[in-house]
Amino acid sequence: MAYFDLAAMQESAVKSLEKRLGFKRIFCLGSDAELMDNTNLQQDGRRKIIKDDSPEMLAGGLKRNDVVAVMTGERSLSGKELETLKEIGKPLLIPIARITCASESERKNELRRAKGTVREAMLHGVPIALASLAERQECLMSAQQMLGIGGLLGLEGAAAQRTLGVLGDVL
Amino acid sequence: MIYRRKLRYLLVESSMPIDLRNRGAEDSLMHELAKLMGELEYFRANVRLAAQPSDTFFILSLNRGYEQSLTLALTFVKKLGEKQIGLRTIRTSGTIKSLKDAYAKLTRLS
């Protein structure tokens, strides 16, 4: 099975690492997709990932064709939003670097939040995509490590493997 | 009856050069791993530095069955001493030779 990752780094910094880390490709924020915020609301043909922080922006963004995934943030998604996500088939992106690169005290909260999100998404049948979204070299990890984190979040075996392949289909 | 210990080996890449042959650095890594895995799990896993082929690659040996737990613990190690660091597991194997071969192949490719 082919695994994919998404990093918030320059393409040149991750290109040499992708095969070694067990990925078919590491996509980069900026070149392959961009985070949608108030500054880039116009549809310019570029693939966008929307954060779930603002319910209004999320509701509008889900209807757009250029939005390929929803990234989890501070807020937990409501049941209705998860149902909509399931209907349109857009994946919920779980950023792993937020857990692994957090300080010791924050890590527990981030883990608990991510685990809850994964559980809710699985209950509603929403596709999940795991991505490192690493901003620094230290936060990048191998596919083997991502699968381990997936297991920690409640995604076992084949389910965890599927989540690492989702980005290849949408980006 | 004496049972033969079955070991697994893990090839790990560090984002920064580290010298684990230096006792202080090795102790610091093992301390972090013990903290993350839990002391009992760490002692059952019997994690040892098996080799360090270069300053950014090293091979750890451990008892079979604890690979997943060590891989996860290595993911969470982000600081060694004063250095910010990231550790990535590249491959797991039952023999140290195959990991040395894998390392040689990696260095040939890059």
Coordinates of C-alpha atoms in Angstrom, one line a residue:
Chain A
M1 CA 0.0 0.0 0.0
A2 CA 1.3 3.5 -0.9
Y3 CA 1.6 6.0 2.0
F4 CA 1.5 9.8 1.7
D5 CA 2.2 12.6 4.0
L6 CA 1.7 16.4 4.1
A7 CA 4.3 18.7 5.6
A8 CA 4.2 22.4 6.2
M9 CA 7.8 22.7 4.9
Q10 CA 9.6 23.6 1.7
E11 CA 9.5 20.8 -1.0
S12 CA 13.3 20.8 -1.2
A13 CA 13.6 20.0 2.5
V14 CA 11.5 16.8 2.3
K15 CA 12.1 15.5 -1.3
S16 CA 15.2 13.5 -0.3
L17 CA 13.5 12.0 2.7
E18 CA 10.2 10.7 1.3
K19 CA 11.5 7.3 0.1
R20 CA 13.6 6.7 3.2
L21 CA 10.7 7.4 5.5
G22 CA 8.5 5.0 3.7
F23 CA 6.2 7.4 1.8
K24 CA 5.5 7.4 -1.9
R25 CA 5.3 11.1 -1.7
I26 CA 5.3 13.9 0.9
F27 CA 3.1 16.7 -0.2
C28 CA 3.9 20.2 0.9
L29 CA 1.6 23.0 2.1
G30 CA 2.1 25.9 -0.2
S31 CA 3.0 24.0 -3.3
D32 CA 0.6 21.1 -3.4
A33 CA -2.2 22.6 -1.2
E34 CA -2.8 25.6 1.0
L35 CA -4.6 26.3 4.2
M36 CA -7.7 28.3 3.6
D37 CA -8.1 31.4 5.8
N38 CA -9.6 34.9 5.5
T39 CA -6.8 36.0 3.1
N40 CA -7.3 33.4 0.4
L41 CA -11.0 32.9 0.1
Q42 CA -11.1 33.3 -3.7
Q43 CA -11.2 30.2 -5.9
D44 CA -8.0 30.2 -7.8
G45 CA -7.9 26.6 -8.8
R46 CA -5.5 25.6 -6.0
R47 CA -6.4 22.8 -3.7
K48 CA -7.3 24.1 -0.3
I49 CA -7.5 22.6 3.2
I50 CA -10.0 24.2 5.5
K51 CA -9.6 24.4 9.3
D52 CA -12.6 23.6 11.4
D53 CA -12.1 26.7 13.7
S54 CA -14.9 28.8 12.4
P55 CA -18.3 27.1 11.8
E56 CA -19.3 29.7 9.2
M57 CA -16.2 29.3 7.1
L58 CA -16.4 25.5 7.4
A59 CA -20.1 25.5 6.3
G60 CA -19.2 27.7 3.2
G61 CA -16.0 25.8 2.5
L62 CA -17.5 22.3 2.4
K63 CA -19.6 23.2 -0.6
R64 CA -16.5 24.3 -2.7
N65 CA -14.8 22.0 -5.1
D66 CA -11.3 23.3 -4.4
V67 CA -11.6 22.4 -0.7
V68 CA -10.2 18.8 -0.5
A69 CA -10.0 18.2 3.3
V70 CA -10.9 19.6 6.7
M71 CA -8.2 19.9 9.3
T72 CA -9.1 19.5 12.9
G73 CA -8.3 22.5 15.2
E74 CA -9.3 23.6 18.7
R75 CA -13.0 23.0 18.1
S76 CA -14.6 19.6 17.9
L77 CA -16.9 19.1 15.0
S78 CA -20.6 18.7 15.6
G79 CA -22.5 15.6 14.6
K80 CA -24.2 17.5 11.7
E81 CA -20.9 18.7 10.4
L82 CA -19.5 15.2 10.5
E83 CA -22.6 13.9 8.6
T84 CA -22.1 16.5 5.9
L85 CA -18.4 15.5 5.7
K86 CA -19.5 11.9 5.2
E87 CA -22.0 12.8 2.5
I88 CA -19.5 14.8 0.4
G89 CA -16.7 12.3 1.1
K90 CA -14.1 14.8 2.1
P91 CA -11.6 13.5 4.6
L92 CA -10.9 14.8 8.1
L93 CA -7.2 15.6 8.4
I94 CA -5.5 14.9 11.8
P95 CA -2.2 16.7 12.2
I96 CA 0.2 14.4 14.1
A97 CA 3.0 16.9 14.6
R98 CA 0.7 18.8 16.9
I99 CA 0.8 15.8 19.2
T100 CA 4.4 14.7 18.8
C101 CA 6.0 18.1 18.9
A102 CA 3.9 19.5 21.7
S103 CA 5.4 20.0 25.2
E104 CA 4.9 17.3 27.8
S105 CA 1.9 19.1 29.4
E106 CA 0.2 19.9 26.1
R107 CA 0.8 16.4 24.7
K108 CA -1.8 14.7 26.9
N109 CA -4.5 17.2 25.9
E110 CA -3.6 17.0 22.2
L111 CA -3.7 13.2 22.4
R112 CA -7.0 13.1 24.1
R113 CA -8.5 15.6 21.7
A114 CA -7.2 13.7 18.6
K115 CA -8.4 10.4 20.0
G116 CA -11.9 11.8 20.6
T117 CA -12.0 13.3 17.1
V118 CA -10.9 9.9 15.5
R119 CA -13.6 8.1 17.5
E120 CA -16.3 10.6 16.5
A121 CA -15.2 10.4 12.8
M122 CA -15.2 6.6 12.9
L123 CA -18.7 6.5 14.5
H124 CA -20.0 8.8 11.7
G125 CA -18.1 7.0 8.9
V126 CA -16.0 10.0 7.9
P127 CA -12.8 9.2 6.1
I128 CA -9.7 10.1 8.2
A129 CA -6.4 11.2 6.8
L130 CA -3.3 11.2 9.0
A131 CA -0.6 13.7 8.1
S132 CA 2.4 15.0 10.0
L133 CA 2.0 18.6 9.0
A134 CA 5.5 19.0 10.3
E135 CA 6.9 22.6 10.3
R136 CA 10.4 21.5 11.2
Q137 CA 12.7 18.6 10.4
E138 CA 12.5 17.3 13.9
C139 CA 8.7 16.9 13.5
L140 CA 8.9 14.7 10.4
M141 CA 8.4 11.0 11.0
S142 CA 8.4 7.8 9.2
A143 CA 5.3 5.9 7.9
Q144 CA 6.1 3.2 10.6
Q145 CA 5.9 5.9 13.3
M146 CA 2.7 7.4 11.8
L147 CA 1.1 3.9 11.9
G148 CA 2.1 3.6 15.5
I149 CA 0.5 7.0 16.4
G150 CA -2.6 5.8 14.4
G151 CA -2.8 2.8 16.7
L152 CA -2.5 5.1 19.7
L153 CA -5.5 7.1 18.5
G154 CA -7.6 4.0 18.0
L155 CA -6.9 3.1 14.4
E156 CA -5.8 -0.5 14.2
G157 CA -4.1 -2.3 11.4
A158 CA -5.7 -1.9 8.0
A159 CA -7.7 1.2 9.2
A160 CA -4.4 3.0 10.1
Q161 CA -2.9 2.0 6.8
R162 CA -5.9 3.3 4.9
T163 CA -5.6 6.7 6.6
L164 CA -2.0 7.1 5.3
G165 CA -3.2 6.5 1.7
V166 CA -6.1 9.0 1.7
L167 CA -4.0 12.1 0.8
G168 CA -2.8 10.4 -2.4
D169 CA -6.4 10.3 -3.6
V170 CA -7.3 13.9 -2.8
L171 CA -4.1 15.8 -3.6
Chain B
M1 CA 17.2 -24.4 30.6
I2 CA 18.7 -21.4 29.0
Y3 CA 16.6 -19.8 26.3
R4 CA 18.1 -17.9 23.4
R5 CA 17.2 -14.3 23.5
K6 CA 15.4 -13.2 20.3
L7 CA 16.3 -9.7 19.4
R8 CA 15.0 -7.1 17.0
Y9 CA 17.1 -4.3 15.6
L10 CA 15.9 -0.8 14.7
L11 CA 17.6 1.5 12.2
V12 CA 17.0 5.1 13.4
E13 CA 17.8 8.3 11.7
S14 CA 18.4 11.5 13.7
S15 CA 17.5 15.0 12.3
M16 CA 20.7 16.3 14.0
P17 CA 24.2 14.7 14.3
I18 CA 24.5 12.9 17.7
D19 CA 27.4 10.9 19.0
L20 CA 25.9 8.0 21.0
R21 CA 29.3 6.5 21.6
N22 CA 29.7 9.4 24.0
R23 CA 28.3 7.9 27.2
G24 CA 26.5 11.1 28.3
A25 CA 24.5 11.2 25.0
E26 CA 23.5 7.5 25.2
D27 CA 22.5 7.8 28.8
S28 CA 20.4 10.9 28.0
L29 CA 18.6 9.0 25.1
M30 CA 18.0 5.9 27.3
H31 CA 16.7 8.1 30.1
E32 CA 14.2 9.7 27.7
L33 CA 13.1 6.3 26.4
A34 CA 12.7 4.9 29.9
K35 CA 10.5 7.9 30.8
L36 CA 8.3 7.5 27.7
M37 CA 8.0 3.7 27.7
G38 CA 7.7 3.4 31.4
E39 CA 10.5 1.9 33.4
L40 CA 9.1 -1.6 33.6
E41 CA 8.5 -1.8 29.9
Y42 CA 11.9 -0.3 29.2
F43 CA 13.7 -2.9 31.3
R44 CA 11.6 -5.7 29.7
A45 CA 12.5 -4.4 26.2
N46 CA 16.2 -4.3 27.1
V47 CA 17.0 -1.5 24.7
R48 CA 20.8 -1.2 23.8
L49 CA 22.8 0.8 21.3
A50 CA 24.0 -1.9 18.9
A51 CA 25.9 0.2 16.4
Q52 CA 26.3 3.7 15.1
P53 CA 27.3 3.6 11.4
S54 CA 27.3 7.4 11.1
D55 CA 26.6 10.5 13.2
T56 CA 23.0 10.7 12.0
F57 CA 22.2 6.9 11.9
F58 CA 22.2 4.4 14.7
I59 CA 21.0 0.9 15.4
L60 CA 19.2 -0.1 18.6
S61 CA 18.7 -3.7 19.7
L62 CA 15.7 -4.8 21.8
N63 CA 13.8 -7.9 22.8
R64 CA 11.3 -9.1 20.3
G65 CA 7.7 -7.9 20.9
Y66 CA 8.6 -4.4 22.0
E67 CA 9.3 -2.8 18.6
Q68 CA 6.0 -0.9 18.4
S69 CA 6.5 0.5 21.9
L70 CA 10.1 1.7 21.2
T71 CA 9.1 3.1 17.8
L72 CA 6.4 5.2 19.5
A73 CA 8.7 6.3 22.3
L74 CA 11.3 7.4 19.7
T75 CA 8.7 9.5 18.0
F76 CA 8.1 11.5 21.1
V77 CA 11.8 12.2 21.8
K78 CA 12.3 15.8 20.8
K79 CA 15.1 17.0 23.0
L80 CA 18.4 15.4 24.0
G81 CA 20.3 17.5 26.5
E82 CA 20.1 21.0 25.1
K83 CA 19.6 19.9 21.5
Q84 CA 16.2 19.9 19.6
I85 CA 16.1 16.5 17.8
G86 CA 13.8 14.3 15.8
L87 CA 14.3 10.5 15.6
R88 CA 12.8 8.5 12.7
T89 CA 12.7 4.8 12.6
I90 CA 13.7 3.7 9.1
R91 CA 13.5 -0.1 9.3
T92 CA 13.1 -3.0 11.7
S93 CA 14.9 -6.3 11.3
G94 CA 15.9 -9.5 13.0
T95 CA 19.5 -9.2 12.1
I96 CA 21.9 -6.3 12.5
K97 CA 23.6 -7.3 9.2
S98 CA 20.4 -6.5 7.1
L99 CA 20.2 -3.1 8.7
K100 CA 23.8 -2.4 8.0
D101 CA 23.1 -3.4 4.4
A102 CA 20.0 -1.2 4.3
Y103 CA 22.1 1.7 5.7
A104 CA 24.8 1.2 3.0
K105 CA 22.0 1.2 0.3
L106 CA 20.6 4.5 1.7
T107 CA 24.0 6.2 1.7
R108 CA 24.6 5.0 -1.8
L109 CA 21.3 6.5 -3.0
S110 CA 21.7 9.8 -1.3

